[in-house]
mmCIF file of C-alpha atoms and ligand atoms in Angstrom:
data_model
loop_
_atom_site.group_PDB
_atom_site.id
_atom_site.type_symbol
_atom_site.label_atom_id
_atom_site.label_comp_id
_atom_site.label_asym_id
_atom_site.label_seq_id
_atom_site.Cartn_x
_atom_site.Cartn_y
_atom_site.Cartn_z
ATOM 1 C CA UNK A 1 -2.506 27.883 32.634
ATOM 2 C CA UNK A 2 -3.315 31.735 33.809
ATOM 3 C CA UNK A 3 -6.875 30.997 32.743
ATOM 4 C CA UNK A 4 -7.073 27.970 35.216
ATOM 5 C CA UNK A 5 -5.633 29.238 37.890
ATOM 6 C CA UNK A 6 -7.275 32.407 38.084
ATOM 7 C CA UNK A 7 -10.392 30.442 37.345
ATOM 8 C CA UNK A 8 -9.507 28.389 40.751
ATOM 9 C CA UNK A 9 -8.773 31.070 42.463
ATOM 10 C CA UNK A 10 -12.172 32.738 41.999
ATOM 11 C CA UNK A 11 -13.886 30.087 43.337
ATOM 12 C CA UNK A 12 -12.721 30.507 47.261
ATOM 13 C CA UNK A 13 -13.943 33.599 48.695
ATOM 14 C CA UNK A 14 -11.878 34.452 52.341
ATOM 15 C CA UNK A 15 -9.498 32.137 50.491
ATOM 16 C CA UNK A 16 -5.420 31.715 51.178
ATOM 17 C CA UNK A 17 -3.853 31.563 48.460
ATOM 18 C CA UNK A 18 0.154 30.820 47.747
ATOM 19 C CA UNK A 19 2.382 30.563 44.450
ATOM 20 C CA UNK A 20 5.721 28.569 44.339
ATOM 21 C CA UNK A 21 7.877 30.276 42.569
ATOM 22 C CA UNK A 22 6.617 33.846 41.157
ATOM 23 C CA UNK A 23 9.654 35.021 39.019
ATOM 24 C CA UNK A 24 8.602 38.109 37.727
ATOM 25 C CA UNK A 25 5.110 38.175 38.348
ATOM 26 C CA UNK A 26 2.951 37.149 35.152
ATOM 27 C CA UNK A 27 1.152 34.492 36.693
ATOM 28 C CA UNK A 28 0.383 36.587 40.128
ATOM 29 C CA UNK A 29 -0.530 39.312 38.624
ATOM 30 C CA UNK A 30 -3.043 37.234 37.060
ATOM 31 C CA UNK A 31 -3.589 35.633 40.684
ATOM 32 C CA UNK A 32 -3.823 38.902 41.968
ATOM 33 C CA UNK A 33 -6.544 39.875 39.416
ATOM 34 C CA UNK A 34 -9.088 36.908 40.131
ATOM 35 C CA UNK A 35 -8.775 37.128 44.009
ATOM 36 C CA UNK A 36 -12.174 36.425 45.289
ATOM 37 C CA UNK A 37 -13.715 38.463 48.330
ATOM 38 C CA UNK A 38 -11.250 38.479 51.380
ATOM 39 C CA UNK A 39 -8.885 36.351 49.852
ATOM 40 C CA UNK A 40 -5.013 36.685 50.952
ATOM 41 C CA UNK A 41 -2.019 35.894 48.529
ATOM 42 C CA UNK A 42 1.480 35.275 48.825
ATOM 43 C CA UNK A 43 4.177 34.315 46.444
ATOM 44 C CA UNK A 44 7.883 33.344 47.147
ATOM 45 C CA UNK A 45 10.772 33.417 44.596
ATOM 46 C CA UNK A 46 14.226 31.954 45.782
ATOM 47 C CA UNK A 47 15.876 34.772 43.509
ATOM 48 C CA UNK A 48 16.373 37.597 45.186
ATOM 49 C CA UNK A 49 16.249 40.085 42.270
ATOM 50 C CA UNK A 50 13.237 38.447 40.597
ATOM 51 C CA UNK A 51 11.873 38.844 43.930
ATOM 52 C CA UNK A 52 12.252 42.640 43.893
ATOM 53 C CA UNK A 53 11.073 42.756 40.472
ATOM 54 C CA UNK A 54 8.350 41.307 40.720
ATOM 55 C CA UNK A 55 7.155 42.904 44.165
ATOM 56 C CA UNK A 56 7.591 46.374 42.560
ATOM 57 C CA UNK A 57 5.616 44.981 39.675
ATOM 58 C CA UNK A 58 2.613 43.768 41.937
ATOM 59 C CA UNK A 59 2.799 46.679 44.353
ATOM 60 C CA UNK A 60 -0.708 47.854 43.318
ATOM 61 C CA UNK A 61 -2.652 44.521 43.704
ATOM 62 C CA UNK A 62 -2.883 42.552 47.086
ATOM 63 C CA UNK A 63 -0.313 39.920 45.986
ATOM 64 C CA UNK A 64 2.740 39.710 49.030
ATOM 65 C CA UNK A 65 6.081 38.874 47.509
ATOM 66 C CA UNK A 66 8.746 36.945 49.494
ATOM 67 C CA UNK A 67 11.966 36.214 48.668
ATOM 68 C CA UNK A 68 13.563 33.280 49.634
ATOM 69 C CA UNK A 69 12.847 29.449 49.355
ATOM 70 C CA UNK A 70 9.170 28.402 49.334
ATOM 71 C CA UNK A 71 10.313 25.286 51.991
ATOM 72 C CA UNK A 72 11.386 27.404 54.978
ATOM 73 C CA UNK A 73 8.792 30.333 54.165
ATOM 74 C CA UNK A 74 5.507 28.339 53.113
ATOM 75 C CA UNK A 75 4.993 26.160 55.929
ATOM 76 C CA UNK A 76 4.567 28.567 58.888
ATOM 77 C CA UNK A 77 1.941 30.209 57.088
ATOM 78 C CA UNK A 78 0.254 27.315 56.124
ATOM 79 C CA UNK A 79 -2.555 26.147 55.273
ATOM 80 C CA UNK A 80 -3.840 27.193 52.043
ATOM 81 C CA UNK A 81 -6.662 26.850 50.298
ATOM 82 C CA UNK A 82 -5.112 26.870 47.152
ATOM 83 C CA UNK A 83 -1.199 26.637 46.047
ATOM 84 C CA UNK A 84 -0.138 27.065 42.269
ATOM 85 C CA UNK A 85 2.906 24.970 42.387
ATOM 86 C CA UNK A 86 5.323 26.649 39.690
ATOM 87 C CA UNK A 87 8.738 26.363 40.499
ATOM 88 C CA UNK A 88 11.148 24.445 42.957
ATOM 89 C CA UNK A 89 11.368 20.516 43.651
ATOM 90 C CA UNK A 90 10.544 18.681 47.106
ATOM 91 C CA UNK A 91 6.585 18.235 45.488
ATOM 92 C CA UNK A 92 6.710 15.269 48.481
ATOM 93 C CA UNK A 93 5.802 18.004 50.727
ATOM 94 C CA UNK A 94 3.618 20.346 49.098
ATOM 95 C CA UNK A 95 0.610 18.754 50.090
ATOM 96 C CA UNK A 96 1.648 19.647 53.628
ATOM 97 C CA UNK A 97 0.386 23.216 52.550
ATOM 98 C CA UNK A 98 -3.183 22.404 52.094
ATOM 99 C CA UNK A 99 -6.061 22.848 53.939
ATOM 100 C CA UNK A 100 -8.835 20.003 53.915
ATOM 101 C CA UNK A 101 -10.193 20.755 50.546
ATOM 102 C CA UNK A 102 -7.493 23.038 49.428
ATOM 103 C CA UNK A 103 -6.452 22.927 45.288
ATOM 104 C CA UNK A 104 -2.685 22.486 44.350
ATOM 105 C CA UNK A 105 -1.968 22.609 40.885
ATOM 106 C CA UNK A 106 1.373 21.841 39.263
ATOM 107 C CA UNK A 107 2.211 23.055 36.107
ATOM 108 C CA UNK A 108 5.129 22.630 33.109
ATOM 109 C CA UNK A 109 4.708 18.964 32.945
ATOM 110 C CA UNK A 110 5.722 17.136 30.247
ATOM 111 C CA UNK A 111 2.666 15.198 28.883
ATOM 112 C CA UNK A 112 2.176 11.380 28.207
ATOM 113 C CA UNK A 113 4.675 10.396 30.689
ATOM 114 C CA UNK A 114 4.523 7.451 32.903
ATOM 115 C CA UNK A 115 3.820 8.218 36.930
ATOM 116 C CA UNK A 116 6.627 5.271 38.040
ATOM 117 C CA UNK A 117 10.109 7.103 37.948
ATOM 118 C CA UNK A 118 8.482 10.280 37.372
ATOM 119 C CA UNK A 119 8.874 12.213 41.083
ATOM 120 C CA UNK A 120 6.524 14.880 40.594
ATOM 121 C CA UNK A 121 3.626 12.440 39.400
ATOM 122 C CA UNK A 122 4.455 9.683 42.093
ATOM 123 C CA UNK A 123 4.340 12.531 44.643
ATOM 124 C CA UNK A 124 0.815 13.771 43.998
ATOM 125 C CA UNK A 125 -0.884 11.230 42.012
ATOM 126 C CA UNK A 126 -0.453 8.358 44.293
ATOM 127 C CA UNK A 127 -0.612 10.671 47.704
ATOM 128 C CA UNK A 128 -3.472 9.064 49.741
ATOM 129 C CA UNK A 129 -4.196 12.409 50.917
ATOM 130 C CA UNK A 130 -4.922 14.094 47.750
ATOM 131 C CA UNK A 131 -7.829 13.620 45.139
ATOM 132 C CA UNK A 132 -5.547 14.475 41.958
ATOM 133 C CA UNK A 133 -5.353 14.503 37.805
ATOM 134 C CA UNK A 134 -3.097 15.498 35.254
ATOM 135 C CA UNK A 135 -5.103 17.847 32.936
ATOM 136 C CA UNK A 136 -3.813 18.480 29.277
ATOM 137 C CA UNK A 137 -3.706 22.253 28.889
ATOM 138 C CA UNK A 138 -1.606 22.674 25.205
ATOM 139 C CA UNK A 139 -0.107 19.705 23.172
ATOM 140 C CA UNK A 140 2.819 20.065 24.570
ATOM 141 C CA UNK A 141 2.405 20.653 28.383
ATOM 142 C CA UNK A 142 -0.030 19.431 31.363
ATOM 143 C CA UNK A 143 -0.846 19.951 34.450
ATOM 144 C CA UNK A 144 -2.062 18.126 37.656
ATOM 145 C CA UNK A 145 -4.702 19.308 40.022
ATOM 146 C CA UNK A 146 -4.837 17.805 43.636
ATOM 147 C CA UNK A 147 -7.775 18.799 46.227
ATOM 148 C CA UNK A 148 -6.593 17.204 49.498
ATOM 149 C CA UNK A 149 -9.454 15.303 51.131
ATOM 150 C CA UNK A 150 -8.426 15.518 54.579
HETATM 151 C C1 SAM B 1 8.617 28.789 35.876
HETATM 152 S S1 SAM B 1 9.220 30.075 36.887
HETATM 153 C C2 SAM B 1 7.763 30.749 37.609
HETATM 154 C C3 SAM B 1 6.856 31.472 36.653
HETATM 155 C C4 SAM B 1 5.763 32.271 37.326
HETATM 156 N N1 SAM B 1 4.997 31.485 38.278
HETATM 157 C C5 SAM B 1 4.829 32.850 36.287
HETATM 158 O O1 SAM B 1 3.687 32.356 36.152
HETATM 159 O O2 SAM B 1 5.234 33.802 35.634
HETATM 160 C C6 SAM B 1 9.907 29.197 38.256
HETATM 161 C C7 SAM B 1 10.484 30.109 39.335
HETATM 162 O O3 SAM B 1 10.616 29.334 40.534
HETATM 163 C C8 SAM B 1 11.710 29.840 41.246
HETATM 164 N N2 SAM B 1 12.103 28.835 42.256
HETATM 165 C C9 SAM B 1 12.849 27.710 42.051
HETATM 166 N N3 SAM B 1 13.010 27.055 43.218
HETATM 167 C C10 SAM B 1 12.334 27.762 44.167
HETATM 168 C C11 SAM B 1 12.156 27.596 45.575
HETATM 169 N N4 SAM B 1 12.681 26.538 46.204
HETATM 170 N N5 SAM B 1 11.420 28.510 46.252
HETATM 171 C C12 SAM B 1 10.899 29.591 45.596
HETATM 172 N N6 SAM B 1 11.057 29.811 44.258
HETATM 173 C C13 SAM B 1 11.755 28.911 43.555
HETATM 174 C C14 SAM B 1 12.740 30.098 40.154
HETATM 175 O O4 SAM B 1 13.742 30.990 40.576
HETATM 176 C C15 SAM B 1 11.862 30.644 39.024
HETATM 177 O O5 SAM B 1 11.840 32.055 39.020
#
């Protein structure tokens, strides 16, 4: 998952970027590694002492670390280019986020699972505003990757 996100990441220069959900920092620190030219990057973690963890453990890389929940903190500072979905529900309105052509990609799903009854998948596979795929990444967990169109 790292790999593909970082690999994402790299590919929008003056990007903004955003994680959901940082807990202590592995996968922005990774984030923070593959940040193109100009790129910004904030991540938000609802626990407050992850929070501090994890901003004392990024406090050499660009990465911004706020603590609190992703719904009230995300959407003033929106839109992003690309958002690495990893943690919290409400995926209805994470597509909000996105900028026309921005990447979302949602992680730690269960694969081989049907979309109908499934909240996650019904919220960004069958979103008219997103372009989106679940992606196998080990046997035992997938992924979807949205680029909203518009
Ligand atoms: C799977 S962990 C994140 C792992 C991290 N992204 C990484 O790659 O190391 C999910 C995290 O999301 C946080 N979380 C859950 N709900 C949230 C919310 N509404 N806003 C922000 N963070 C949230 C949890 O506290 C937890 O630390």
């Amino acid at each position: 998952m790292q790999r593909l996100v970082a690999t994402l990441v790299a590919s929008k220069p003056g990007g903004r970027i955003a994680e959901i959900g940082t807990s202590y920092g592995d996968g922005a620190a990774a984030i923070a590694a593959a940040l193109a030219d100009g790129a910004s990057f904030v991540t938000v973690e609802v626990d407050p002492q992850r929070a501090a963890a994890a901003r004392e453990r990024l406090a050499r890389t660009p990465a911004e670390v706020l603590a609190g929940d992703w719904r009230d903190l995300l959407p003033p500072r929106a839109p992003f280019d690309l958002v690495f979905a990893d943690g919290g529900v409400a995926y209805d309105r994470v597509a909000d986020l996105l900028a026309p052509g921005g990447i979302l990609v949602k992680d730690d799903l269960a694969p081989g699972r049907p979309v109908e009854g499934d909240a996650t998948r019904e919220a960004l596979l069958r979103d008219a505003r997103l372009e989106a795929t679940e992606v196998l990444v080990t046997p035992a967990m997938s992924c979807i990757v949205a680029v909203r169109r518009t």
